[in-house]
PDB file of C-alpha atoms and ligand atoms in Angstrom:
ATOM      1  CA  UNK A   1      45.971 -45.123  13.688  1.00  0.00           C
ATOM      2  CA  UNK A   2      49.370 -44.280  12.306  1.00  0.00           C
ATOM      3  CA  UNK A   3      51.581 -43.516  15.273  1.00  0.00           C
ATOM      4  CA  UNK A   4      54.409 -42.086  13.209  1.00  0.00           C
ATOM      5  CA  UNK A   5      52.174 -39.473  11.635  1.00  0.00           C
ATOM      6  CA  UNK A   6      50.869 -38.505  15.053  1.00  0.00           C
ATOM      7  CA  UNK A   7      54.410 -37.906  16.239  1.00  0.00           C
ATOM      8  CA  UNK A   8      55.181 -35.878  13.146  1.00  0.00           C
ATOM      9  CA  UNK A   9      52.161 -33.720  13.843  1.00  0.00           C
ATOM     10  CA  UNK A  10      53.697 -32.981  17.234  1.00  0.00           C
ATOM     11  CA  UNK A  11      57.061 -31.969  15.858  1.00  0.00           C
ATOM     12  CA  UNK A  12      55.612 -29.792  13.099  1.00  0.00           C
ATOM     13  CA  UNK A  13      54.540 -27.371  15.805  1.00  0.00           C
ATOM     14  CA  UNK A  14      58.198 -26.508  16.116  1.00  0.00           C
ATOM     15  CA  UNK A  15      57.983 -24.332  13.053  1.00  0.00           C
ATOM     16  CA  UNK A  16      55.945 -21.849  15.029  1.00  0.00           C
ATOM     17  CA  UNK A  17      58.800 -20.487  17.106  1.00  0.00           C
ATOM     18  CA  UNK A  18      57.817 -17.400  18.967  1.00  0.00           C
ATOM     19  CA  UNK A  19      60.187 -14.518  19.484  1.00  0.00           C
ATOM     20  CA  UNK A  20      60.877 -13.816  23.099  1.00  0.00           C
ATOM     21  CA  UNK A  21      63.625 -12.635  25.349  1.00  0.00           C
ATOM     22  CA  UNK A  22      65.619 -15.546  26.790  1.00  0.00           C
ATOM     23  CA  UNK A  23      65.102 -15.440  30.593  1.00  0.00           C
ATOM     24  CA  UNK A  24      68.774 -15.549  31.553  1.00  0.00           C
ATOM     25  CA  UNK A  25      68.118 -13.037  34.320  1.00  0.00           C
ATOM     26  CA  UNK A  26      65.732 -15.458  36.056  1.00  0.00           C
ATOM     27  CA  UNK A  27      67.935 -18.514  35.762  1.00  0.00           C
ATOM     28  CA  UNK A  28      71.033 -20.222  37.076  1.00  0.00           C
ATOM     29  CA  UNK A  29      73.212 -21.784  34.421  1.00  0.00           C
ATOM     30  CA  UNK A  30      74.582 -25.223  35.299  1.00  0.00           C
ATOM     31  CA  UNK A  31      77.543 -26.609  33.400  1.00  0.00           C
ATOM     32  CA  UNK A  32      79.135 -30.077  33.412  1.00  0.00           C
ATOM     33  CA  UNK A  33      82.351 -30.132  35.426  1.00  0.00           C
ATOM     34  CA  UNK A  34      83.923 -32.110  32.609  1.00  0.00           C
ATOM     35  CA  UNK A  35      82.995 -30.565  29.297  1.00  0.00           C
ATOM     36  CA  UNK A  36      84.122 -29.771  25.805  1.00  0.00           C
ATOM     37  CA  UNK A  37      84.088 -26.006  25.453  1.00  0.00           C
ATOM     38  CA  UNK A  38      84.191 -26.341  21.672  1.00  0.00           C
ATOM     39  CA  UNK A  39      80.867 -28.187  21.622  1.00  0.00           C
ATOM     40  CA  UNK A  40      78.089 -25.690  20.884  1.00  0.00           C
ATOM     41  CA  UNK A  41      74.538 -26.906  21.557  1.00  0.00           C
ATOM     42  CA  UNK A  42      71.900 -26.198  18.904  1.00  0.00           C
ATOM     43  CA  UNK A  43      69.570 -24.732  21.527  1.00  0.00           C
ATOM     44  CA  UNK A  44      69.886 -23.335  25.029  1.00  0.00           C
ATOM     45  CA  UNK A  45      67.803 -25.300  27.530  1.00  0.00           C
ATOM     46  CA  UNK A  46      65.753 -23.693  30.272  1.00  0.00           C
ATOM     47  CA  UNK A  47      64.231 -26.121  32.777  1.00  0.00           C
ATOM     48  CA  UNK A  48      61.660 -24.938  35.299  1.00  0.00           C
ATOM     49  CA  UNK A  49      62.130 -25.933  38.920  1.00  0.00           C
ATOM     50  CA  UNK A  50      58.695 -27.534  38.823  1.00  0.00           C
ATOM     51  CA  UNK A  51      59.725 -29.827  35.966  1.00  0.00           C
ATOM     52  CA  UNK A  52      63.072 -30.567  37.633  1.00  0.00           C
ATOM     53  CA  UNK A  53      61.272 -31.752  40.786  1.00  0.00           C
ATOM     54  CA  UNK A  54      58.956 -33.992  38.745  1.00  0.00           C
ATOM     55  CA  UNK A  55      61.906 -35.485  36.893  1.00  0.00           C
ATOM     56  CA  UNK A  56      63.862 -36.196  40.092  1.00  0.00           C
ATOM     57  CA  UNK A  57      60.822 -37.738  41.815  1.00  0.00           C
ATOM     58  CA  UNK A  58      60.251 -40.101  38.911  1.00  0.00           C
ATOM     59  CA  UNK A  59      63.975 -40.860  38.535  1.00  0.00           C
ATOM     60  CA  UNK A  60      64.116 -41.933  42.187  1.00  0.00           C
ATOM     61  CA  UNK A  61      60.961 -44.039  42.009  1.00  0.00           C
ATOM     62  CA  UNK A  62      62.745 -47.175  40.795  1.00  0.00           C
ATOM     63  CA  UNK A  63      66.440 -47.625  41.462  1.00  0.00           C
ATOM     64  CA  UNK A  64      66.646 -51.092  39.902  1.00  0.00           C
ATOM     65  CA  UNK A  65      65.250 -50.382  36.460  1.00  0.00           C
ATOM     66  CA  UNK A  66      65.426 -47.574  33.992  1.00  0.00           C
ATOM     67  CA  UNK A  67      62.489 -45.215  34.151  1.00  0.00           C
ATOM     68  CA  UNK A  68      61.724 -42.139  32.131  1.00  0.00           C
ATOM     69  CA  UNK A  69      59.249 -40.020  30.309  1.00  0.00           C
ATOM     70  CA  UNK A  70      58.712 -37.009  28.119  1.00  0.00           C
ATOM     71  CA  UNK A  71      59.587 -33.358  28.310  1.00  0.00           C
ATOM     72  CA  UNK A  72      57.218 -30.695  27.039  1.00  0.00           C
ATOM     73  CA  UNK A  73      57.274 -26.938  26.849  1.00  0.00           C
ATOM     74  CA  UNK A  74      57.832 -24.157  24.364  1.00  0.00           C
ATOM     75  CA  UNK A  75      60.484 -23.220  21.858  1.00  0.00           C
ATOM     76  CA  UNK A  76      61.494 -19.644  21.103  1.00  0.00           C
ATOM     77  CA  UNK A  77      63.904 -17.527  19.200  1.00  0.00           C
ATOM     78  CA  UNK A  78      65.735 -14.995  21.350  1.00  0.00           C
ATOM     79  CA  UNK A  79      64.634 -11.509  20.360  1.00  0.00           C
ATOM     80  CA  UNK A  80      68.128 -10.118  20.640  1.00  0.00           C
ATOM     81  CA  UNK A  81      70.377 -12.834  19.284  1.00  0.00           C
ATOM     82  CA  UNK A  82      67.916 -14.716  17.054  1.00  0.00           C
ATOM     83  CA  UNK A  83      69.181 -17.956  18.622  1.00  0.00           C
ATOM     84  CA  UNK A  84      66.743 -20.709  19.613  1.00  0.00           C
ATOM     85  CA  UNK A  85      66.015 -21.681  23.175  1.00  0.00           C
ATOM     86  CA  UNK A  86      63.521 -24.012  24.785  1.00  0.00           C
ATOM     87  CA  UNK A  87      61.685 -23.806  28.081  1.00  0.00           C
ATOM     88  CA  UNK A  88      60.852 -27.231  29.511  1.00  0.00           C
ATOM     89  CA  UNK A  89      57.958 -26.743  31.906  1.00  0.00           C
ATOM     90  CA  UNK A  90      56.312 -30.168  32.041  1.00  0.00           C
ATOM     91  CA  UNK A  91      57.760 -33.639  32.669  1.00  0.00           C
ATOM     92  CA  UNK A  92      55.423 -36.557  31.981  1.00  0.00           C
ATOM     93  CA  UNK A  93      56.437 -39.943  33.401  1.00  0.00           C
ATOM     94  CA  UNK A  94      55.948 -42.721  30.847  1.00  0.00           C
ATOM     95  CA  UNK A  95      55.603 -46.465  30.798  1.00  0.00           C
ATOM     96  CA  UNK A  96      58.399 -48.345  29.143  1.00  0.00           C
ATOM     97  CA  UNK A  97      58.904 -51.775  27.726  1.00  0.00           C
ATOM     98  CA  UNK A  98      62.163 -53.125  29.023  1.00  0.00           C
ATOM     99  CA  UNK A  99      64.299 -54.361  26.142  1.00  0.00           C
ATOM    100  CA  UNK A 100      67.219 -55.523  28.236  1.00  0.00           C
ATOM    101  CA  UNK A 101      69.134 -54.497  31.308  1.00  0.00           C
ATOM    102  CA  UNK A 102      70.494 -51.331  29.767  1.00  0.00           C
ATOM    103  CA  UNK A 103      67.952 -50.336  27.183  1.00  0.00           C
ATOM    104  CA  UNK A 104      64.289 -49.522  26.979  1.00  0.00           C
ATOM    105  CA  UNK A 105      61.754 -48.069  24.681  1.00  0.00           C
ATOM    106  CA  UNK A 106      58.451 -46.311  24.864  1.00  0.00           C
ATOM    107  CA  UNK A 107      55.460 -48.603  24.538  1.00  0.00           C
ATOM    108  CA  UNK A 108      53.009 -47.765  21.784  1.00  0.00           C
ATOM    109  CA  UNK A 109      50.280 -47.464  24.389  1.00  0.00           C
ATOM    110  CA  UNK A 110      52.244 -44.907  26.371  1.00  0.00           C
ATOM    111  CA  UNK A 111      52.946 -42.883  23.227  1.00  0.00           C
ATOM    112  CA  UNK A 112      49.272 -42.766  22.368  1.00  0.00           C
ATOM    113  CA  UNK A 113      48.607 -41.677  25.937  1.00  0.00           C
ATOM    114  CA  UNK A 114      51.276 -38.993  25.706  1.00  0.00           C
ATOM    115  CA  UNK A 115      49.784 -37.433  22.611  1.00  0.00           C
ATOM    116  CA  UNK A 116      46.335 -37.518  24.175  1.00  0.00           C
ATOM    117  CA  UNK A 117      47.673 -35.725  27.277  1.00  0.00           C
ATOM    118  CA  UNK A 118      49.539 -33.168  25.182  1.00  0.00           C
ATOM    119  CA  UNK A 119      46.503 -32.467  23.015  1.00  0.00           C
ATOM    120  CA  UNK A 120      44.002 -32.293  25.857  1.00  0.00           C
ATOM    121  CA  UNK A 121      45.897 -30.899  28.848  1.00  0.00           C
ATOM    122  CA  UNK A 122      48.738 -28.965  27.226  1.00  0.00           C
ATOM    123  CA  UNK A 123      47.547 -27.955  23.761  1.00  0.00           C
ATOM    124  CA  UNK A 124      49.954 -25.018  23.651  1.00  0.00           C
ATOM    125  CA  UNK A 125      53.044 -27.086  24.503  1.00  0.00           C
ATOM    126  CA  UNK A 126      55.400 -28.970  22.216  1.00  0.00           C
ATOM    127  CA  UNK A 127      57.145 -32.281  22.740  1.00  0.00           C
ATOM    128  CA  UNK A 128      60.671 -31.101  23.477  1.00  0.00           C
ATOM    129  CA  UNK A 129      62.297 -34.433  24.253  1.00  0.00           C
ATOM    130  CA  UNK A 130      62.580 -37.213  26.772  1.00  0.00           C
ATOM    131  CA  UNK A 131      64.328 -38.244  29.950  1.00  0.00           C
ATOM    132  CA  UNK A 132      65.408 -41.560  31.409  1.00  0.00           C
ATOM    133  CA  UNK A 133      67.575 -42.990  34.137  1.00  0.00           C
ATOM    134  CA  UNK A 134      70.754 -45.050  34.074  1.00  0.00           C
ATOM    135  CA  UNK A 135      70.889 -46.548  37.576  1.00  0.00           C
ATOM    136  CA  UNK A 136      74.569 -47.152  38.504  1.00  0.00           C
ATOM    137  CA  UNK A 137      75.626 -46.728  34.876  1.00  0.00           C
ATOM    138  CA  UNK A 138      76.595 -43.115  34.427  1.00  0.00           C
ATOM    139  CA  UNK A 139      75.498 -40.280  32.209  1.00  0.00           C
ATOM    140  CA  UNK A 140      75.858 -41.178  28.531  1.00  0.00           C
ATOM    141  CA  UNK A 141      73.778 -42.088  25.486  1.00  0.00           C
ATOM    142  CA  UNK A 142      73.908 -45.773  24.557  1.00  0.00           C
ATOM    143  CA  UNK A 143      73.682 -46.710  20.900  1.00  0.00           C
ATOM    144  CA  UNK A 144      70.059 -47.620  21.552  1.00  0.00           C
ATOM    145  CA  UNK A 145      69.458 -44.210  23.153  1.00  0.00           C
ATOM    146  CA  UNK A 146      70.939 -42.552  20.092  1.00  0.00           C
ATOM    147  CA  UNK A 147      68.727 -44.613  17.784  1.00  0.00           C
ATOM    148  CA  UNK A 148      65.645 -43.782  19.795  1.00  0.00           C
ATOM    149  CA  UNK A 149      66.545 -40.092  19.969  1.00  0.00           C
ATOM    150  CA  UNK A 150      67.278 -39.756  16.265  1.00  0.00           C
ATOM    151  CA  UNK A 151      64.070 -41.552  15.284  1.00  0.00           C
ATOM    152  CA  UNK A 152      61.617 -40.047  17.740  1.00  0.00           C
ATOM    153  CA  UNK A 153      63.216 -36.700  18.529  1.00  0.00           C
ATOM    154  CA  UNK A 154      65.012 -35.699  15.332  1.00  0.00           C
ATOM    155  CA  UNK A 155      64.634 -31.931  15.591  1.00  0.00           C
ATOM    156  CA  UNK A 156      67.630 -29.859  16.739  1.00  0.00           C
ATOM    157  CA  UNK A 157      65.482 -28.375  19.508  1.00  0.00           C
ATOM    158  CA  UNK A 158      64.579 -31.805  20.927  1.00  0.00           C
ATOM    159  CA  UNK A 159      66.754 -33.040  23.773  1.00  0.00           C
ATOM    160  CA  UNK A 160      67.383 -36.170  25.830  1.00  0.00           C
ATOM    161  CA  UNK A 161      68.091 -35.980  29.549  1.00  0.00           C
ATOM    162  CA  UNK A 162      69.922 -38.847  31.264  1.00  0.00           C
ATOM    163  CA  UNK A 163      69.860 -39.103  35.058  1.00  0.00           C
ATOM    164  CA  UNK A 164      72.009 -41.320  37.249  1.00  0.00           C
ATOM    165  CA  UNK A 165      69.930 -41.433  40.445  1.00  0.00           C
ATOM    166  CA  UNK A 166      72.507 -43.161  42.686  1.00  0.00           C
ATOM    167  CA  UNK A 167      75.284 -40.647  42.297  1.00  0.00           C
ATOM    168  CA  UNK A 168      72.889 -37.714  41.740  1.00  0.00           C
ATOM    169  CA  UNK A 169      74.080 -36.749  38.291  1.00  0.00           C
ATOM    170  CA  UNK A 170      72.399 -35.718  35.085  1.00  0.00           C
ATOM    171  CA  UNK A 171      72.986 -34.137  31.717  1.00  0.00           C
ATOM    172  CA  UNK A 172      71.292 -33.263  28.446  1.00  0.00           C
ATOM    173  CA  UNK A 173      72.176 -34.870  25.138  1.00  0.00           C
ATOM    174  CA  UNK A 174      71.310 -32.762  22.164  1.00  0.00           C
ATOM    175  CA  UNK A 175      72.401 -31.899  18.686  1.00  0.00           C
ATOM    176  CA  UNK A 176      75.177 -29.400  18.281  1.00  0.00           C
ATOM    177  CA  UNK A 177      75.035 -26.422  15.944  1.00  0.00           C
ATOM    178  CA  UNK A 178      76.690 -28.492  13.217  1.00  0.00           C
ATOM    179  CA  UNK A 179      73.939 -31.143  13.507  1.00  0.00           C
ATOM    180  CA  UNK A 180      76.109 -33.775  15.201  1.00  0.00           C
ATOM    181  CA  UNK A 181      75.035 -35.724  18.290  1.00  0.00           C
ATOM    182  CA  UNK A 182      77.843 -36.808  20.603  1.00  0.00           C
ATOM    183  CA  UNK A 183      76.794 -39.712  22.834  1.00  0.00           C
ATOM    184  CA  UNK A 184      79.538 -38.998  25.389  1.00  0.00           C
ATOM    185  CA  UNK A 185      79.219 -35.239  25.553  1.00  0.00           C
ATOM    186  CA  UNK A 186      76.350 -33.876  27.570  1.00  0.00           C
ATOM    187  CA  UNK A 187      75.304 -30.328  28.240  1.00  0.00           C
ATOM    188  CA  UNK A 188      74.012 -28.440  31.237  1.00  0.00           C
ATOM    189  CA  UNK A 189      70.931 -26.274  31.441  1.00  0.00           C
ATOM    190  CA  UNK A 190      69.494 -23.068  32.809  1.00  0.00           C
ATOM    191  CA  UNK A 191      67.524 -23.649  36.002  1.00  0.00           C
ATOM    192  CA  UNK A 192      64.515 -21.354  35.699  1.00  0.00           C
ATOM    193  CA  UNK A 193      63.534 -19.922  39.073  1.00  0.00           C
ATOM    194  CA  UNK A 194      59.900 -19.698  40.053  1.00  0.00           C
ATOM    195  CA  UNK A 195      59.505 -17.005  42.670  1.00  0.00           C
ATOM    196  CA  UNK A 196      62.626 -16.905  44.763  1.00  0.00           C
ATOM    197  CA  UNK A 197      66.113 -17.034  43.363  1.00  0.00           C
ATOM    198  CA  UNK A 198      67.107 -20.151  45.251  1.00  0.00           C
ATOM    199  CA  UNK A 199      68.569 -23.157  43.466  1.00  0.00           C
ATOM    200  CA  UNK A 200      67.322 -26.695  43.997  1.00  0.00           C
ATOM    201  CA  UNK A 201      69.651 -28.464  41.575  1.00  0.00           C
ATOM    202  CA  UNK A 202      71.705 -31.061  43.440  1.00  0.00           C
ATOM    203  CA  UNK A 203      73.381 -33.001  40.643  1.00  0.00           C
ATOM    204  CA  UNK A 204      77.024 -33.343  41.625  1.00  0.00           C
ATOM    205  CA  UNK A 205      78.412 -33.469  38.101  1.00  0.00           C
ATOM    206  CA  UNK A 206      77.243 -29.931  37.355  1.00  0.00           C
ATOM    207  CA  UNK A 207      78.669 -26.647  38.578  1.00  0.00           C
ATOM    208  CA  UNK A 208      76.998 -23.234  38.635  1.00  0.00           C
ATOM    209  CA  UNK A 209      78.257 -20.808  36.035  1.00  0.00           C
ATOM    210  CA  UNK A 210      78.093 -17.067  35.861  1.00  0.00           C
ATOM    211  CA  UNK A 211      75.015 -15.996  33.945  1.00  0.00           C
ATOM    212  CA  UNK A 212      76.538 -13.744  31.356  1.00  0.00           C
ATOM    213  CA  UNK A 213      75.155 -15.612  28.387  1.00  0.00           C
ATOM    214  CA  UNK A 214      73.371 -12.717  26.744  1.00  0.00           C
TER     215      UNK A 214
HETATM  216 ZN1  LIG B   1      69.923 -44.993  28.169  1.00  0.00          ZN
END
């Protein structure tokens, strides 16, 4: 089985962007306290509270080693602005092979498993990116992270979330509108409420912003 072609099959789904209205009215926008206001992300990220809880539970499951997984959901074009946005609704913990103290990769076995889960359990969802932890290291993309992201998640609508579980911090790395990927500049996200409009985001490096994006 050719793993690369399987992954490409996954990303090709991205061409089928649906038009929808971005759910700004049901979300709280979280921004990094320290940020570059000139950096414009290629897509707006909506993260469901359900997925956020799954991510945090997995991130806290091992405070000695890096852990991580995949992010899945749907990609859309905003009906009004024509701009792309993604809704991450599923976080799938993955098994990693440790490459060293500060780097890891997805095992081939876990990637095969991922695509089986996506095909069988979530056939209507796309692979939108990945997440991993940096225990006691901070929120940034290492050179290895960048390599992994650019090779496995090359689309502008695919994102990489880094979580620092000790200090309760996190941020999304993603391509900017000009196609660049800054390994020191992370972005926030829109917390998508389920029923009640009550936030559960506790990452201390992010601050709530007014939701006047549309
Ligand atoms: Zn990393």
